[in-house]
C-alpha cells in the first residue's frame, strides 16, 4: 500500500471508519491485513476512485483505499472464504467480481486461466446438430418427392391414362365399389325439403333469398343457375346449414335439419380451391380420407381408396406434385377429390367445372352423375354449362334476384320459358338461353298466370306461383331419418395427430420461411448479445452485505430490467409475424374442414403443437447467440427456458391476433401489440413507480413483467453472497425467490392467449353464420 499518510491508514488521509469491532471478512472480499487487532475499516476514497465508483458501475474501483480496508475480489480472481488469499481463477472455471469459490464452466465453454465469465458454446453445438438433421430431412423429403414424380411421369407416358368418363370405365367402377364400402349403408343420399326459405342479413333491407319452397330428392343431380348475385351461393349455404334462414324451414330426409347431425354427411366444394399448397395432391386428399373415412379402416384401405379416386379423377400422374405446382384444372379436381374421398351423402359444388377443359368438365359431371345414381344427392352451382353437361342434369333451380323463377326437371325448362313467350332456339345451348332470359336484360319476368273457375286471372308472384305449382313438401319429424355417422370419422386424438403431422410437413416444405424465422431469432439474440458484451457479464450491482455496506459503489438495479425489455422487444419482433401465420394463412382451410365435420379442437390442437418445435428452435438460436456474447451469470438452460417461455407467450398472442384481425393487417398489428406489451415489463416506467400508481395488477397481466421478474431472480441469485439483494428487491418492488411461479405465469398467460384464440376461431365471422 503506497501513499498512506503518516497518521492515517487511509490513502486519502482521512480517518477510517471501523466496519466491525472484530475480524470479519464478507464472502467474496479480500481482507489480507485484517485481524482481531485490525478489524475491517472503511476509508473515504480518493477523488478518482470515488468518481469511478459512481460513474462506472460495471468497472468499479476495486483497489483498497486503506491498509485495513477490505477489497472486493476482482474479476478473474477468487478469494477463498476467510479472505486471506487472492488466487487466479483456474482454467475451466470462471470468477466474476466477488468470487470466493470459482464457478465451474460447462464442458462446452471456453474458460482459460483467469476468466471472469464463461463463453458457452453449448447452444451452438446443439443448433448446428439440429440444423444439419433438419437439412438432411428436408433434402430426403425433396428427393423422395422428386423420384416419385419421375416415376409417375414415366408411368403416365407409357400407359397414356384414360379419363374416368363413362359408366363402363373400370376406374369409375372400382371407385364406386370403394365408395359403397365407405358409406356402409344402403340408405344412401339426403333429400332436402324447404318451405318459404328466406335470408336477409341484418344489415340489409331486402332479401337475398326470398321465400323459396321446393324439394331436392335424394339421388338426384341438381343445378342451381342464375345471374351473378342472384343468391345461388346463399341458397346453397342455407341448405347446408352454414347460414341460419331469416324465415322458413328446411327438413333433411323428412326430419328437422340440425346441422350438427348432417355436417359429416355432406361435402362442399367451394368455388375457390381451398387446398394446402405445400402438400402434394395425394397428401391433401389422404388427409381428408384419414379424418373422415370410417375409423375401422386401416391405413392400407384408405390408401387404396385414395388410389382409386385419384385414378378416377385423372390425378394419378400429379399425385406427388405439390399443389402450387399443378394446373388450375388439376387443382379443381383435387379440391373435388377432397370431398369425394369421404363418401358424402350429399355433395354441393360451387362452379365445379370452372377451370376445366370441356372434356374434363364433361367427364367430371358424368362421375357426379354416376354417384347420384348410387343415391348421392348432387347440387351444383353452374353458370354456363355446355349442352352435354346440361343434359346430364336431372333438375334445375333458376334464381333471379333471390326469387326462384324455375324449379323442376331439366327437360321442362325450355318449354316453360317458351310458354312464357320467350324464344329459345333449338340450336342454342339451353343453359345460355335461359341465363339470357333471366339476366338484367329482362328486368321483370312475370310468373305464369293461373285462372279461377270463372276465368278471372289470379294475380300471383313467383312465391305464390311455386307454392301452387309444386307438389306439397313433406316436412315431417321422424326419430332418426339420417344415415348413421357413428364411426365415420377418426377419433379426436387421431385427428389431432394427423393435423400435427400435416402441419409439420407443411413447415418442412417451407424451408425458406422456416429458416428465416429461426434466423431472425438468431439475429435478435446476436444484437442483444453485442449490446451487452461490454458489460463483461456484470449486469447487477447492489449494496454490499452488512457490515460492508459503506464499501459499496453506485448501485445498478436497472440493467437487468433493461435486458428483459430488450429481450421482450426482440422476441416480439422475431415471433409476432410468424405467429400470425399459424392460423392467418389457413382460415379458409379451417372453415372448409370444420364444416365437413373435422373437430375444431383437434385441428387447433394439432396446429398449436406443430408450433412447439418452431418456438423451441427459434428460442434456442436466440439464446445461443445471446448467451455467448452477453455472458450472463445464469446458466444456459435457465436462460433458454425463460426465453422459450416468452417466445411461447408471444406466439400465443400472435395466434390470437391472427384470428381476430384480417390476414393482411395481422403481421403489423401483432408486431405493434407485441412491442407495446414488451414495454409493460417494469423497466420504464419502473415497477416501483407502477406500484405507487396502484397499477401493478395491470402490469402483471402481461407476460413481460413476469419474464423480467424471473430474469431478476436468476441474475440476483448468483450475486446474493455479495450484495444485499433483499434491499434491491424492496427498492424496485421485484419479488425474488419465485422463479418457478414467474415462469408458470408466463406459460399461463401464453396459454390464455391460445384459449382466447380458439374461442375466437370458433366464433369468428364465417365460422358460424
Ligand atoms: N352477409 C351478407 N351481407 C350483405 N350482402 C350479402 C351477404 N351475403 C351475400 N350478400 C349479397 O347477396 C347477393 C347474392 O350473393 P350470392 O353470393 O348468394 O350470389 P351468387 O348468385 O352466388 O353470385 P355469384 O354467381 O357471383 O357467385 C350478392 O349481391 C351479395 O353481395
PDB file of N, CA, C and O in Angstrom, residues 374-440:
ATOM      1  N   UNK A 374     -76.077 -43.717 -57.601  1.00  0.00           N
ATOM      2  CA  UNK A 374     -75.939 -44.584 -56.424  1.00  0.00           C
ATOM      3  C   UNK A 374     -76.819 -44.097 -55.280  1.00  0.00           C
ATOM      4  O   UNK A 374     -76.973 -44.773 -54.271  1.00  0.00           O
ATOM      5  N   UNK A 375     -77.321 -42.865 -55.395  1.00  0.00           N
ATOM      6  CA  UNK A 375     -78.167 -42.317 -54.329  1.00  0.00           C
ATOM      7  C   UNK A 375     -77.677 -40.997 -53.772  1.00  0.00           C
ATOM      8  O   UNK A 375     -78.396 -40.308 -53.056  1.00  0.00           O
ATOM      9  N   UNK A 376     -76.414 -40.628 -54.076  1.00  0.00           N
ATOM     10  CA  UNK A 376     -75.862 -39.385 -53.526  1.00  0.00           C
ATOM     11  C   UNK A 376     -76.574 -38.186 -54.167  1.00  0.00           C
ATOM     12  O   UNK A 376     -76.792 -38.164 -55.379  1.00  0.00           O
ATOM     13  N   UNK A 377     -76.925 -37.223 -53.342  1.00  0.00           N
ATOM     14  CA  UNK A 377     -77.577 -36.026 -53.867  1.00  0.00           C
ATOM     15  C   UNK A 377     -76.495 -35.050 -54.332  1.00  0.00           C
ATOM     16  O   UNK A 377     -75.573 -34.750 -53.566  1.00  0.00           O
ATOM     17  N   UNK A 378     -76.616 -34.591 -55.555  1.00  0.00           N
ATOM     18  CA  UNK A 378     -75.596 -33.682 -56.093  1.00  0.00           C
ATOM     19  C   UNK A 378     -76.258 -32.345 -56.410  1.00  0.00           C
ATOM     20  O   UNK A 378     -77.254 -32.299 -57.148  1.00  0.00           O
ATOM     21  N   UNK A 379     -75.711 -31.288 -55.831  1.00  0.00           N
ATOM     22  CA  UNK A 379     -76.238 -29.944 -56.125  1.00  0.00           C
ATOM     23  C   UNK A 379     -75.063 -29.089 -56.595  1.00  0.00           C
ATOM     24  O   UNK A 379     -74.118 -28.863 -55.837  1.00  0.00           O
ATOM     25  N   UNK A 380     -75.130 -28.645 -57.861  1.00  0.00           N
ATOM     26  CA  UNK A 380     -74.022 -27.839 -58.398  1.00  0.00           C
ATOM     27  C   UNK A 380     -74.515 -26.430 -58.691  1.00  0.00           C
ATOM     28  O   UNK A 380     -75.595 -26.256 -59.263  1.00  0.00           O
ATOM     29  N   UNK A 381     -73.702 -25.464 -58.327  1.00  0.00           N
ATOM     30  CA  UNK A 381     -73.973 -24.108 -58.806  1.00  0.00           C
ATOM     31  C   UNK A 381     -73.208 -23.994 -60.116  1.00  0.00           C
ATOM     32  O   UNK A 381     -71.988 -24.159 -60.141  1.00  0.00           O
ATOM     33  N   UNK A 382     -73.952 -23.794 -61.199  1.00  0.00           N
ATOM     34  CA  UNK A 382     -73.270 -23.729 -62.502  1.00  0.00           C
ATOM     35  C   UNK A 382     -73.730 -22.479 -63.228  1.00  0.00           C
ATOM     36  O   UNK A 382     -74.907 -22.141 -63.220  1.00  0.00           O
ATOM     37  N   UNK A 383     -72.775 -21.806 -63.817  1.00  0.00           N
ATOM     38  CA  UNK A 383     -73.137 -20.603 -64.581  1.00  0.00           C
ATOM     39  C   UNK A 383     -73.582 -20.945 -65.986  1.00  0.00           C
ATOM     40  O   UNK A 383     -74.735 -20.771 -66.338  1.00  0.00           O
ATOM     41  N   UNK A 384     -72.638 -21.393 -66.792  1.00  0.00           N
ATOM     42  CA  UNK A 384     -72.963 -21.653 -68.191  1.00  0.00           C
ATOM     43  C   UNK A 384     -72.445 -23.015 -68.613  1.00  0.00           C
ATOM     44  O   UNK A 384     -71.420 -23.124 -69.284  1.00  0.00           O
ATOM     45  N   UNK A 385     -73.164 -24.099 -68.264  1.00  0.00           N
ATOM     46  CA  UNK A 385     -72.682 -25.410 -68.665  1.00  0.00           C
ATOM     47  C   UNK A 385     -72.871 -25.617 -70.166  1.00  0.00           C
ATOM     48  O   UNK A 385     -73.831 -25.098 -70.743  1.00  0.00           O
ATOM     49  N   UNK A 386     -71.936 -26.321 -70.769  1.00  0.00           N
ATOM     50  CA  UNK A 386     -72.139 -26.631 -72.186  1.00  0.00           C
ATOM     51  C   UNK A 386     -73.290 -27.630 -72.307  1.00  0.00           C
ATOM     52  O   UNK A 386     -73.677 -28.286 -71.316  1.00  0.00           O
ATOM     53  N   UNK A 387     -73.824 -27.743 -73.502  1.00  0.00           N
ATOM     54  CA  UNK A 387     -75.051 -28.524 -73.715  1.00  0.00           C
ATOM     55  C   UNK A 387     -74.937 -29.945 -73.158  1.00  0.00           C
ATOM     56  O   UNK A 387     -75.830 -30.419 -72.446  1.00  0.00           O
ATOM     57  N   UNK A 388     -73.799 -30.615 -73.428  1.00  0.00           N
ATOM     58  CA  UNK A 388     -73.637 -32.003 -72.982  1.00  0.00           C
ATOM     59  C   UNK A 388     -73.709 -32.107 -71.463  1.00  0.00           C
ATOM     60  O   UNK A 388     -74.238 -33.062 -70.912  1.00  0.00           O
ATOM     61  N   UNK A 389     -73.155 -31.102 -70.796  1.00  0.00           N
ATOM     62  CA  UNK A 389     -73.173 -31.126 -69.323  1.00  0.00           C
ATOM     63  C   UNK A 389     -74.602 -30.867 -68.854  1.00  0.00           C
ATOM     64  O   UNK A 389     -75.121 -31.561 -67.970  1.00  0.00           O
ATOM     65  N   UNK A 390     -75.244 -29.891 -69.490  1.00  0.00           N
ATOM     66  CA  UNK A 390     -76.617 -29.534 -69.102  1.00  0.00           C
ATOM     67  C   UNK A 390     -77.530 -30.751 -69.203  1.00  0.00           C
ATOM     68  O   UNK A 390     -78.400 -30.975 -68.363  1.00  0.00           O
ATOM     69  N   UNK A 391     -77.288 -31.547 -70.256  1.00  0.00           N
ATOM     70  CA  UNK A 391     -78.180 -32.680 -70.482  1.00  0.00           C
ATOM     71  C   UNK A 391     -77.964 -33.832 -69.493  1.00  0.00           C
ATOM     72  O   UNK A 391     -78.788 -34.739 -69.414  1.00  0.00           O
ATOM     73  N   UNK A 392     -76.887 -33.775 -68.748  1.00  0.00           N
ATOM     74  CA  UNK A 392     -76.665 -34.810 -67.740  1.00  0.00           C
ATOM     75  C   UNK A 392     -77.490 -34.513 -66.474  1.00  0.00           C
ATOM     76  O   UNK A 392     -77.784 -35.399 -65.683  1.00  0.00           O
ATOM     77  N   UNK A 393     -77.888 -33.262 -66.298  1.00  0.00           N
ATOM     78  CA  UNK A 393     -78.581 -32.858 -65.062  1.00  0.00           C
ATOM     79  C   UNK A 393     -79.975 -33.451 -64.991  1.00  0.00           C
ATOM     80  O   UNK A 393     -80.614 -33.700 -66.022  1.00  0.00           O
ATOM     81  N   UNK A 394     -80.464 -33.675 -63.747  1.00  0.00           N
ATOM     82  CA  UNK A 394     -81.842 -34.136 -63.583  1.00  0.00           C
ATOM     83  C   UNK A 394     -82.791 -32.958 -63.427  1.00  0.00           C
ATOM     84  O   UNK A 394     -83.841 -32.907 -64.050  1.00  0.00           O
ATOM     85  N   UNK A 395     -82.405 -32.028 -62.554  1.00  0.00           N
ATOM     86  CA  UNK A 395     -83.310 -30.928 -62.227  1.00  0.00           C
ATOM     87  C   UNK A 395     -82.562 -29.610 -62.204  1.00  0.00           C
ATOM     88  O   UNK A 395     -81.339 -29.591 -62.014  1.00  0.00           O
ATOM     89  N   UNK A 396     -83.319 -28.556 -62.344  1.00  0.00           N
ATOM     90  CA  UNK A 396     -82.695 -27.230 -62.361  1.00  0.00           C
ATOM     91  C   UNK A 396     -83.502 -26.290 -61.467  1.00  0.00           C
ATOM     92  O   UNK A 396     -84.741 -26.354 -61.442  1.00  0.00           O
ATOM     93  N   UNK A 397     -82.777 -25.454 -60.740  1.00  0.00           N
ATOM     94  CA  UNK A 397     -83.420 -24.369 -59.994  1.00  0.00           C
ATOM     95  C   UNK A 397     -82.832 -23.085 -60.538  1.00  0.00           C
ATOM     96  O   UNK A 397     -81.608 -22.927 -60.566  1.00  0.00           O
ATOM     97  N   UNK A 398     -83.683 -22.185 -61.032  1.00  0.00           N
ATOM     98  CA  UNK A 398     -83.167 -20.928 -61.591  1.00  0.00           C
ATOM     99  C   UNK A 398     -83.587 -19.790 -60.671  1.00  0.00           C
ATOM    100  O   UNK A 398     -84.762 -19.666 -60.305  1.00  0.00           O
ATOM    101  N   UNK A 399     -82.604 -18.993 -60.280  1.00  0.00           N
ATOM    102  CA  UNK A 399     -82.874 -17.856 -59.392  1.00  0.00           C
ATOM    103  C   UNK A 399     -82.671 -16.547 -60.132  1.00  0.00           C
ATOM    104  O   UNK A 399     -81.811 -16.448 -61.028  1.00  0.00           O
ATOM    105  N   UNK A 400     -83.454 -15.577 -59.755  1.00  0.00           N
ATOM    106  CA  UNK A 400     -83.248 -14.215 -60.265  1.00  0.00           C
ATOM    107  C   UNK A 400     -83.522 -13.277 -59.099  1.00  0.00           C
ATOM    108  O   UNK A 400     -84.612 -13.309 -58.519  1.00  0.00           O
ATOM    109  N   UNK A 401     -82.568 -12.524 -58.737  1.00  0.00           N
ATOM    110  CA  UNK A 401     -82.658 -11.594 -57.600  1.00  0.00           C
ATOM    111  C   UNK A 401     -83.233 -12.280 -56.355  1.00  0.00           C
ATOM    112  O   UNK A 401     -84.117 -11.742 -55.689  1.00  0.00           O
ATOM    113  N   UNK A 402     -82.790 -13.472 -56.099  1.00  0.00           N
ATOM    114  CA  UNK A 402     -83.209 -14.187 -54.898  1.00  0.00           C
ATOM    115  C   UNK A 402     -84.531 -14.917 -55.026  1.00  0.00           C
ATOM    116  O   UNK A 402     -84.906 -15.669 -54.119  1.00  0.00           O
ATOM    117  N   UNK A 403     -85.267 -14.713 -56.117  1.00  0.00           N
ATOM    118  CA  UNK A 403     -86.547 -15.413 -56.282  1.00  0.00           C
ATOM    119  C   UNK A 403     -86.353 -16.588 -57.221  1.00  0.00           C
ATOM    120  O   UNK A 403     -85.539 -16.529 -58.151  1.00  0.00           O
ATOM    121  N   UNK A 404     -87.115 -17.662 -56.984  1.00  0.00           N
ATOM    122  CA  UNK A 404     -86.984 -18.782 -57.914  1.00  0.00           C
ATOM    123  C   UNK A 404     -87.916 -18.542 -59.106  1.00  0.00           C
ATOM    124  O   UNK A 404     -89.109 -18.293 -58.935  1.00  0.00           O
ATOM    125  N   UNK A 405     -87.325 -18.586 -60.283  1.00  0.00           N
ATOM    126  CA  UNK A 405     -88.176 -18.421 -61.467  1.00  0.00           C
ATOM    127  C   UNK A 405     -88.417 -19.773 -62.143  1.00  0.00           C
ATOM    128  O   UNK A 405     -89.301 -19.898 -62.981  1.00  0.00           O
ATOM    129  N   UNK A 406     -87.617 -20.744 -61.780  1.00  0.00           N
ATOM    130  CA  UNK A 406     -87.926 -22.090 -62.276  1.00  0.00           C
ATOM    131  C   UNK A 406     -87.375 -23.115 -61.304  1.00  0.00           C
ATOM    132  O   UNK A 406     -86.289 -22.978 -60.774  1.00  0.00           O
ATOM    133  N   UNK A 407     -88.169 -24.166 -61.139  1.00  0.00           N
ATOM    134  CA  UNK A 407     -87.688 -25.305 -60.358  1.00  0.00           C
ATOM    135  C   UNK A 407     -88.352 -26.549 -60.927  1.00  0.00           C
ATOM    136  O   UNK A 407     -89.572 -26.617 -61.013  1.00  0.00           O
ATOM    137  N   UNK A 408     -87.584 -27.486 -61.368  1.00  0.00           N
ATOM    138  CA  UNK A 408     -88.200 -28.700 -61.897  1.00  0.00           C
ATOM    139  C   UNK A 408     -87.256 -29.479 -62.775  1.00  0.00           C
ATOM    140  O   UNK A 408     -86.064 -29.166 -62.871  1.00  0.00           O
ATOM    141  N   UNK A 409     -87.811 -30.507 -63.480  1.00  0.00           N
ATOM    142  CA  UNK A 409     -86.947 -31.343 -64.323  1.00  0.00           C
ATOM    143  C   UNK A 409     -86.290 -30.522 -65.429  1.00  0.00           C
ATOM    144  O   UNK A 409     -86.876 -29.582 -65.934  1.00  0.00           O
ATOM    145  N   UNK A 410     -85.069 -30.916 -65.735  1.00  0.00           N
ATOM    146  CA  UNK A 410     -84.307 -30.177 -66.755  1.00  0.00           C
ATOM    147  C   UNK A 410     -85.037 -30.110 -68.081  1.00  0.00           C
ATOM    148  O   UNK A 410     -85.071 -29.054 -68.740  1.00  0.00           O
ATOM    149  N   UNK A 411     -85.724 -31.203 -68.470  1.00  0.00           N
ATOM    150  CA  UNK A 411     -86.394 -31.203 -69.771  1.00  0.00           C
ATOM    151  C   UNK A 411     -87.515 -30.165 -69.841  1.00  0.00           C
ATOM    152  O   UNK A 411     -87.876 -29.702 -70.910  1.00  0.00           O
ATOM    153  N   UNK A 412     -88.036 -29.784 -68.654  1.00  0.00           N
ATOM    154  CA  UNK A 412     -89.200 -28.888 -68.661  1.00  0.00           C
ATOM    155  C   UNK A 412     -88.841 -27.430 -68.763  1.00  0.00           C
ATOM    156  O   UNK A 412     -89.711 -26.576 -68.972  1.00  0.00           O
ATOM    157  N   UNK A 413     -87.570 -27.106 -68.650  1.00  0.00           N
ATOM    158  CA  UNK A 413     -87.221 -25.688 -68.511  1.00  0.00           C
ATOM    159  C   UNK A 413     -87.413 -24.891 -69.804  1.00  0.00           C
ATOM    160  O   UNK A 413     -87.952 -23.779 -69.802  1.00  0.00           O
ATOM    161  N   UNK A 414     -87.015 -25.514 -70.935  1.00  0.00           N
ATOM    162  CA  UNK A 414     -87.154 -24.767 -72.200  1.00  0.00           C
ATOM    163  C   UNK A 414     -88.634 -24.552 -72.532  1.00  0.00           C
ATOM    164  O   UNK A 414     -89.053 -23.411 -72.815  1.00  0.00           O
ATOM    165  N   UNK A 415     -89.480 -25.613 -72.493  1.00  0.00           N
ATOM    166  CA  UNK A 415     -90.906 -25.378 -72.737  1.00  0.00           C
ATOM    167  C   UNK A 415     -91.493 -24.343 -71.781  1.00  0.00           C
ATOM    168  O   UNK A 415     -92.312 -23.522 -72.184  1.00  0.00           O
ATOM    169  N   UNK A 416     -91.035 -24.371 -70.515  1.00  0.00           N
ATOM    170  CA  UNK A 416     -91.578 -23.421 -69.531  1.00  0.00           C
ATOM    171  C   UNK A 416     -91.367 -21.980 -69.999  1.00  0.00           C
ATOM    172  O   UNK A 416     -92.281 -21.161 -69.982  1.00  0.00           O
ATOM    173  N   UNK A 417     -90.155 -21.695 -70.429  1.00  0.00           N
ATOM    174  CA  UNK A 417     -89.883 -20.308 -70.838  1.00  0.00           C
ATOM    175  C   UNK A 417     -90.488 -20.007 -72.207  1.00  0.00           C
ATOM    176  O   UNK A 417     -90.915 -18.880 -72.467  1.00  0.00           O
ATOM    177  N   UNK A 418     -90.533 -21.023 -73.065  1.00  0.00           N
ATOM    178  CA  UNK A 418     -91.184 -20.787 -74.368  1.00  0.00           C
ATOM    179  C   UNK A 418     -92.637 -20.418 -74.124  1.00  0.00           C
ATOM    180  O   UNK A 418     -93.186 -19.503 -74.736  1.00  0.00           O
ATOM    181  N   UNK A 419     -93.311 -21.136 -73.208  1.00  0.00           N
ATOM    182  CA  UNK A 419     -94.707 -20.848 -72.894  1.00  0.00           C
ATOM    183  C   UNK A 419     -94.883 -19.454 -72.317  1.00  0.00           C
ATOM    184  O   UNK A 419     -95.963 -18.885 -72.346  1.00  0.00           O
ATOM    185  N   UNK A 420     -93.803 -18.932 -71.734  1.00  0.00           N
ATOM    186  CA  UNK A 420     -93.881 -17.589 -71.161  1.00  0.00           C
ATOM    187  C   UNK A 420     -93.615 -16.530 -72.223  1.00  0.00           C
ATOM    188  O   UNK A 420     -93.503 -15.348 -71.917  1.00  0.00           O
ATOM    189  N   UNK A 421     -93.466 -16.977 -73.459  1.00  0.00           N
ATOM    190  CA  UNK A 421     -93.315 -16.034 -74.561  1.00  0.00           C
ATOM    191  C   UNK A 421     -91.881 -15.732 -74.941  1.00  0.00           C
ATOM    192  O   UNK A 421     -91.621 -14.866 -75.772  1.00  0.00           O
ATOM    193  N   UNK A 422     -90.927 -16.427 -74.330  1.00  0.00           N
ATOM    194  CA  UNK A 422     -89.519 -16.186 -74.674  1.00  0.00           C
ATOM    195  C   UNK A 422     -89.110 -17.146 -75.779  1.00  0.00           C
ATOM    196  O   UNK A 422     -89.567 -18.297 -75.818  1.00  0.00           O
ATOM    197  N   UNK A 423     -88.278 -16.650 -76.681  1.00  0.00           N
ATOM    198  CA  UNK A 423     -87.864 -17.546 -77.761  1.00  0.00           C
ATOM    199  C   UNK A 423     -86.559 -18.237 -77.384  1.00  0.00           C
ATOM    200  O   UNK A 423     -85.628 -17.604 -76.891  1.00  0.00           O
ATOM    201  N   UNK A 424     -86.537 -19.541 -77.547  1.00  0.00           N
ATOM    202  CA  UNK A 424     -85.328 -20.324 -77.291  1.00  0.00           C
ATOM    203  C   UNK A 424     -85.071 -21.155 -78.544  1.00  0.00           C
ATOM    204  O   UNK A 424     -85.850 -22.048 -78.872  1.00  0.00           O
ATOM    205  N   UNK A 425     -84.004 -20.817 -79.246  1.00  0.00           N
ATOM    206  CA  UNK A 425     -83.702 -21.539 -80.478  1.00  0.00           C
ATOM    207  C   UNK A 425     -83.256 -22.958 -80.163  1.00  0.00           C
ATOM    208  O   UNK A 425     -82.531 -23.184 -79.181  1.00  0.00           O
ATOM    209  N   UNK A 426     -83.694 -23.914 -80.991  1.00  0.00           N
ATOM    210  CA  UNK A 426     -83.304 -25.306 -80.761  1.00  0.00           C
ATOM    211  C   UNK A 426     -81.799 -25.498 -80.905  1.00  0.00           C
ATOM    212  O   UNK A 426     -81.219 -26.418 -80.333  1.00  0.00           O
ATOM    213  N   UNK A 427     -81.196 -24.629 -81.733  1.00  0.00           N
ATOM    214  CA  UNK A 427     -79.758 -24.764 -81.968  1.00  0.00           C
ATOM    215  C   UNK A 427     -78.947 -24.226 -80.796  1.00  0.00           C
ATOM    216  O   UNK A 427     -77.789 -24.581 -80.612  1.00  0.00           O
ATOM    217  N   UNK A 428     -79.589 -23.363 -80.000  1.00  0.00           N
ATOM    218  CA  UNK A 428     -78.817 -22.710 -78.927  1.00  0.00           C
ATOM    219  C   UNK A 428     -78.618 -23.648 -77.748  1.00  0.00           C
ATOM    220  O   UNK A 428     -79.398 -24.583 -77.549  1.00  0.00           O
ATOM    221  N   UNK A 429     -77.550 -23.373 -76.975  1.00  0.00           N
ATOM    222  CA  UNK A 429     -77.339 -24.102 -75.730  1.00  0.00           C
ATOM    223  C   UNK A 429     -78.429 -23.634 -74.754  1.00  0.00           C
ATOM    224  O   UNK A 429     -78.522 -22.444 -74.439  1.00  0.00           O
ATOM    225  N   UNK A 430     -79.300 -24.552 -74.280  1.00  0.00           N
ATOM    226  CA  UNK A 430     -80.426 -24.119 -73.442  1.00  0.00           C
ATOM    227  C   UNK A 430     -79.963 -23.351 -72.204  1.00  0.00           C
ATOM    228  O   UNK A 430     -80.622 -22.393 -71.797  1.00  0.00           O
ATOM    229  N   UNK A 431     -78.817 -23.757 -71.612  1.00  0.00           N
ATOM    230  CA  UNK A 431     -78.358 -23.061 -70.406  1.00  0.00           C
ATOM    231  C   UNK A 431     -78.062 -21.597 -70.708  1.00  0.00           C
ATOM    232  O   UNK A 431     -78.441 -20.693 -69.946  1.00  0.00           O
ATOM    233  N   UNK A 432     -77.409 -21.352 -71.858  1.00  0.00           N
ATOM    234  CA  UNK A 432     -77.105 -19.964 -72.245  1.00  0.00           C
ATOM    235  C   UNK A 432     -78.384 -19.176 -72.448  1.00  0.00           C
ATOM    236  O   UNK A 432     -78.526 -18.026 -72.014  1.00  0.00           O
ATOM    237  N   UNK A 433     -79.347 -19.832 -73.170  1.00  0.00           N
ATOM    238  CA  UNK A 433     -80.590 -19.137 -73.494  1.00  0.00           C
ATOM    239  C   UNK A 433     -81.343 -18.746 -72.214  1.00  0.00           C
ATOM    240  O   UNK A 433     -81.826 -17.613 -72.078  1.00  0.00           O
ATOM    241  N   UNK A 434     -81.346 -19.663 -71.247  1.00  0.00           N
ATOM    242  CA  UNK A 434     -82.097 -19.374 -70.008  1.00  0.00           C
ATOM    243  C   UNK A 434     -81.415 -18.271 -69.207  1.00  0.00           C
ATOM    244  O   UNK A 434     -82.061 -17.388 -68.660  1.00  0.00           O
ATOM    245  N   UNK A 435     -80.085 -18.327 -69.178  1.00  0.00           N
ATOM    246  CA  UNK A 435     -79.380 -17.261 -68.461  1.00  0.00           C
ATOM    247  C   UNK A 435     -79.631 -15.909 -69.101  1.00  0.00           C
ATOM    248  O   UNK A 435     -79.753 -14.891 -68.413  1.00  0.00           O
ATOM    249  N   UNK A 436     -79.727 -15.910 -70.439  1.00  0.00           N
ATOM    250  CA  UNK A 436     -80.057 -14.660 -71.149  1.00  0.00           C
ATOM    251  C   UNK A 436     -81.418 -14.143 -70.703  1.00  0.00           C
ATOM    252  O   UNK A 436     -81.603 -12.952 -70.457  1.00  0.00           O
ATOM    253  N   UNK A 437     -82.359 -15.089 -70.591  1.00  0.00           N
ATOM    254  CA  UNK A 437     -83.729 -14.686 -70.246  1.00  0.00           C
ATOM    255  C   UNK A 437     -83.781 -14.076 -68.840  1.00  0.00           C
ATOM    256  O   UNK A 437     -84.416 -13.057 -68.612  1.00  0.00           O
ATOM    257  N   UNK A 438     -83.082 -14.736 -67.900  1.00  0.00           N
ATOM    258  CA  UNK A 438     -83.185 -14.246 -66.517  1.00  0.00           C
ATOM    259  C   UNK A 438     -82.165 -13.151 -66.190  1.00  0.00           C
ATOM    260  O   UNK A 438     -82.081 -12.697 -65.052  1.00  0.00           O
ATOM    261  N   UNK A 439     -81.434 -12.735 -67.222  1.00  0.00           N
ATOM    262  CA  UNK A 439     -80.413 -11.718 -66.950  1.00  0.00           C
ATOM    263  C   UNK A 439     -81.063 -10.347 -66.815  1.00  0.00           C
ATOM    264  O   UNK A 439     -82.270 -10.185 -66.968  1.00  0.00           O
ATOM    265  N   UNK A 440     -80.210  -9.380 -66.595  1.00  0.00           N
ATOM    266  CA  UNK A 440     -80.685  -7.998 -66.391  1.00  0.00           C
ATOM    267  C   UNK A 440     -81.420  -7.453 -67.610  1.00  0.00           C
ATOM    268  O   UNK A 440     -82.163  -6.482 -67.524  1.00  0.00           O
TER     269      UNK A 440
END
